[in-house]
PDB file of C-alpha atoms in Angstrom:
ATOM      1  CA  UNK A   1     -69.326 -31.359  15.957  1.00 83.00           C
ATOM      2  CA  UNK A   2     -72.312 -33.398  15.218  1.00 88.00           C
ATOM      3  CA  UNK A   3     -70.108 -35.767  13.283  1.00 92.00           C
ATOM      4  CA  UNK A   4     -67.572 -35.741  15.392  1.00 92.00           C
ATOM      5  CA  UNK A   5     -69.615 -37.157  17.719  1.00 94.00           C
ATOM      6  CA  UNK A   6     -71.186 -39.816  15.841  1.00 95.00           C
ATOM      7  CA  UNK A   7     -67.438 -40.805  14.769  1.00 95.00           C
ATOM      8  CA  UNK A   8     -66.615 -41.039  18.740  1.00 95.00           C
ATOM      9  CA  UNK A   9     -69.853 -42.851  19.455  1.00 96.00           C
ATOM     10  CA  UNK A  10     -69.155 -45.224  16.648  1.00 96.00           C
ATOM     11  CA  UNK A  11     -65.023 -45.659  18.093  1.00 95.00           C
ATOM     12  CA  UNK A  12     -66.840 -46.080  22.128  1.00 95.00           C
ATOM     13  CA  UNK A  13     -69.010 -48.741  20.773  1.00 95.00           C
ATOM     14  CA  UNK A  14     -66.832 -50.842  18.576  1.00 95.00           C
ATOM     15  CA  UNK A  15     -65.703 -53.844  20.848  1.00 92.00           C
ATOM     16  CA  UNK A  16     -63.025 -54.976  19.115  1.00 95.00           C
ATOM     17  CA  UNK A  17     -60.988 -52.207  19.537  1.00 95.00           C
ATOM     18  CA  UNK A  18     -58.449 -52.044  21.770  1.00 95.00           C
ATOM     19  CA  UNK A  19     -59.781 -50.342  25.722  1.00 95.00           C
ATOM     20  CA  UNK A  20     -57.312 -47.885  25.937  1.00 96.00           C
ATOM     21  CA  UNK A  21     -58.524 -46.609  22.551  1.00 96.00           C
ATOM     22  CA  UNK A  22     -61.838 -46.715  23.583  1.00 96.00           C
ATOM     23  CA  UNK A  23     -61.029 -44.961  26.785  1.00 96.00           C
ATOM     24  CA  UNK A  24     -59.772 -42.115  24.051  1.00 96.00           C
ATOM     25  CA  UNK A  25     -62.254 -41.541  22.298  1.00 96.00           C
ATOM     26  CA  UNK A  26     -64.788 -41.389  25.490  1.00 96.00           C
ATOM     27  CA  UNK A  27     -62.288 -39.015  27.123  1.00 95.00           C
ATOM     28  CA  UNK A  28     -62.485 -36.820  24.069  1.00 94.00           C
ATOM     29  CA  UNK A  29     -66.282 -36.425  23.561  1.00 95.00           C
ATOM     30  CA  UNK A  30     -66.574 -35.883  27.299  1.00 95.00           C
ATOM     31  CA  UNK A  31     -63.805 -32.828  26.384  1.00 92.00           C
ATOM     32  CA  UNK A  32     -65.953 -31.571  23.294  1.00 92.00           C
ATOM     33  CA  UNK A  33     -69.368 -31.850  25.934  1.00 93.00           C
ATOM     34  CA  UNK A  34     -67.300 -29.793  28.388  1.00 91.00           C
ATOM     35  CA  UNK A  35     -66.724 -27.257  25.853  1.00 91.00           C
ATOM     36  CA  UNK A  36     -70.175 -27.746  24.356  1.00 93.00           C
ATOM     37  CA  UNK A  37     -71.639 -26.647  27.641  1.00 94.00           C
ATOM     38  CA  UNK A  38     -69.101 -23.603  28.308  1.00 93.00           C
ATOM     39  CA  UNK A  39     -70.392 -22.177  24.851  1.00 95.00           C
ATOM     40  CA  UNK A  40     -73.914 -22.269  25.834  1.00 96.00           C
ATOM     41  CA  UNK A  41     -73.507 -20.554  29.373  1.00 96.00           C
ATOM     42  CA  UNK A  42     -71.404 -17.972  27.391  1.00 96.00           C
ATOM     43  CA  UNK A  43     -74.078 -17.456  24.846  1.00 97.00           C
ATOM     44  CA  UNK A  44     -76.712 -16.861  28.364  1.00 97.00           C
ATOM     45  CA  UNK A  45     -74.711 -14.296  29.662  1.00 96.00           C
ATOM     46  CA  UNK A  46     -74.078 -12.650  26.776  1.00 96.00           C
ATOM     47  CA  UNK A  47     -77.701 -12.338  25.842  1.00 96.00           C
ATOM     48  CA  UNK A  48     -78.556 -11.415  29.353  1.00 94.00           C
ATOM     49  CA  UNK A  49     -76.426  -8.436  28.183  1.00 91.00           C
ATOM     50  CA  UNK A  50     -79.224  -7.451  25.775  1.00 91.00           C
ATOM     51  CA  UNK A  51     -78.570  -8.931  22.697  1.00 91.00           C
ATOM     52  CA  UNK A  52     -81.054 -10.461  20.801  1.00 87.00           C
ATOM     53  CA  UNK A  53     -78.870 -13.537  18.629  1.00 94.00           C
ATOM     54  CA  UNK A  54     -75.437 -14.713  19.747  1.00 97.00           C
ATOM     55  CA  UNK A  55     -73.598 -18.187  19.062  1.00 96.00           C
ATOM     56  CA  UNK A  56     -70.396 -18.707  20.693  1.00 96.00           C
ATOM     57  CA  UNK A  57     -67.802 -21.206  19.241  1.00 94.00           C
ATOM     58  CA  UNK A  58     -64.177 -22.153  20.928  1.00 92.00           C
ATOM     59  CA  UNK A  59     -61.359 -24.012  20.221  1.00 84.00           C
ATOM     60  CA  UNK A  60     -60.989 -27.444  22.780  1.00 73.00           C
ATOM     61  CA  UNK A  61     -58.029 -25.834  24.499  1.00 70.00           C
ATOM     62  CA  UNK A  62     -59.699 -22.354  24.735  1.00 62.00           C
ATOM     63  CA  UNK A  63     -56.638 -19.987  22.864  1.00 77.00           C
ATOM     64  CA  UNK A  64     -59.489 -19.115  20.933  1.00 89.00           C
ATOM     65  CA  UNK A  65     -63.221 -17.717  20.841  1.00 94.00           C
ATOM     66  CA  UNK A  66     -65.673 -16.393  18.122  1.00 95.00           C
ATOM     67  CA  UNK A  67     -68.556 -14.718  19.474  1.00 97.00           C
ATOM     68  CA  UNK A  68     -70.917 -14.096  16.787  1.00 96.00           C
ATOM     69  CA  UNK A  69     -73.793 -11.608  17.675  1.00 96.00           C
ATOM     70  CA  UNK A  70     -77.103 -10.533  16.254  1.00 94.00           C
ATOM     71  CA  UNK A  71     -76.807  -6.384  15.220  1.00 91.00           C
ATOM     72  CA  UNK A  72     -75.765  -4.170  12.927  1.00 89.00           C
ATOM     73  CA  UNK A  73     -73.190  -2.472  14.637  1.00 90.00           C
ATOM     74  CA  UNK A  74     -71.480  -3.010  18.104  1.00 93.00           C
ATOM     75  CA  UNK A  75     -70.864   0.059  20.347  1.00 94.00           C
ATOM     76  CA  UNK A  76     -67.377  -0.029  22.477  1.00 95.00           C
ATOM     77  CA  UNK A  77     -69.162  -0.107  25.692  1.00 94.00           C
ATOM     78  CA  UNK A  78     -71.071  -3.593  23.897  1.00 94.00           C
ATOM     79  CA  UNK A  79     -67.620  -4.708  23.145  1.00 95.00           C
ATOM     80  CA  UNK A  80     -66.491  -4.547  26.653  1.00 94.00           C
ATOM     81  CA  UNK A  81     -69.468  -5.936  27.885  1.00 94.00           C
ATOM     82  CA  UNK A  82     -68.982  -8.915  25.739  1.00 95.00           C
ATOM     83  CA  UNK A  83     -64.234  -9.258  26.902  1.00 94.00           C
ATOM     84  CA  UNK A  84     -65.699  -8.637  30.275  1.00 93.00           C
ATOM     85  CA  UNK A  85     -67.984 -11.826  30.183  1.00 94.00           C
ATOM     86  CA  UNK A  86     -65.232 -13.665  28.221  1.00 94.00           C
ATOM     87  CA  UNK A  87     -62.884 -12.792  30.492  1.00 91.00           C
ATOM     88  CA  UNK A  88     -64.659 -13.679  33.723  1.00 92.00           C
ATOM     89  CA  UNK A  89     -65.752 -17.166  32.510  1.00 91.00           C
ATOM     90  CA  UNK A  90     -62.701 -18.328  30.397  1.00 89.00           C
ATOM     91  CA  UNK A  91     -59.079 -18.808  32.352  1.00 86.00           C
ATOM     92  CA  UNK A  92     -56.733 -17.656  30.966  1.00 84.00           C
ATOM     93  CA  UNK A  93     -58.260 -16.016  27.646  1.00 86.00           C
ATOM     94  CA  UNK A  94     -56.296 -13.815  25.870  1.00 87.00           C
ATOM     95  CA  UNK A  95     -57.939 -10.843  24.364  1.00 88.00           C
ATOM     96  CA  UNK A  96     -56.063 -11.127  21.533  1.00 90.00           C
ATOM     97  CA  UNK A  97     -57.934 -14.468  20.966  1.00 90.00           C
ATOM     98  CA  UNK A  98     -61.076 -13.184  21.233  1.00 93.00           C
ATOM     99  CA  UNK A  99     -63.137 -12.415  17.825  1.00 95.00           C
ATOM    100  CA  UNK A 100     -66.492 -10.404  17.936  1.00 95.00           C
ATOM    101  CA  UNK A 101     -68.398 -10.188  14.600  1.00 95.00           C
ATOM    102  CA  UNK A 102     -71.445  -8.444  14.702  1.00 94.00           C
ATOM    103  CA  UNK A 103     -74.220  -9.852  11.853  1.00 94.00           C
ATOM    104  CA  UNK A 104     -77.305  -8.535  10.809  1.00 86.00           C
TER     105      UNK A 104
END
């Protein structure tokens, strides 16, 4: 994402491009912020839940979320813990779409 950004940054500042491109591009990294944001409130309340590590990542129309989490083995009631989070924070998720890898 980091150079995805810098490749916006460099498209919002060029002034010889065209506005509407420019408009683009500043639409876009305001999207990727957006989602930047909804991973870290997600990571939170996911720690909040007890775990110790946890990095969320999503796709920018939200089909699809990793949750990567800090332990050597999730129980099912963890696992629910973790959809039920998902679930209340993300519209329209599909649980199907969700993937939780536990690392040590």
């Amino acid at each position: 994402r980091e150079q995805e950004m810098l490749y916006l940054d460099g498209i919002i500042g060029n002034t010889s491009l065209a506005a509407e491109t420019v408009n683009a591009a500043a639409t876009q990294k305001m999207e990727i912020v957006d989602l930047m944001e909804k991973e870290l409130v997600l990571e939170g309340l996911i720690k909040a839940k007890g775990f110790e590590d946890v990095a969320v990542t999503m796709s920018n129309s939200n089909d699809n979320v990793n949750v990567i989490v800090k332990a050597d083995e999730l129980s099912q009631e963890d696992v629910a813990g973790i959809y039920s989070v998902l679930a209340e924070q993300v519209d329209g998720i599909s649980y199907s779409n969700i993937k939780i890898i536990p690392v040590k």
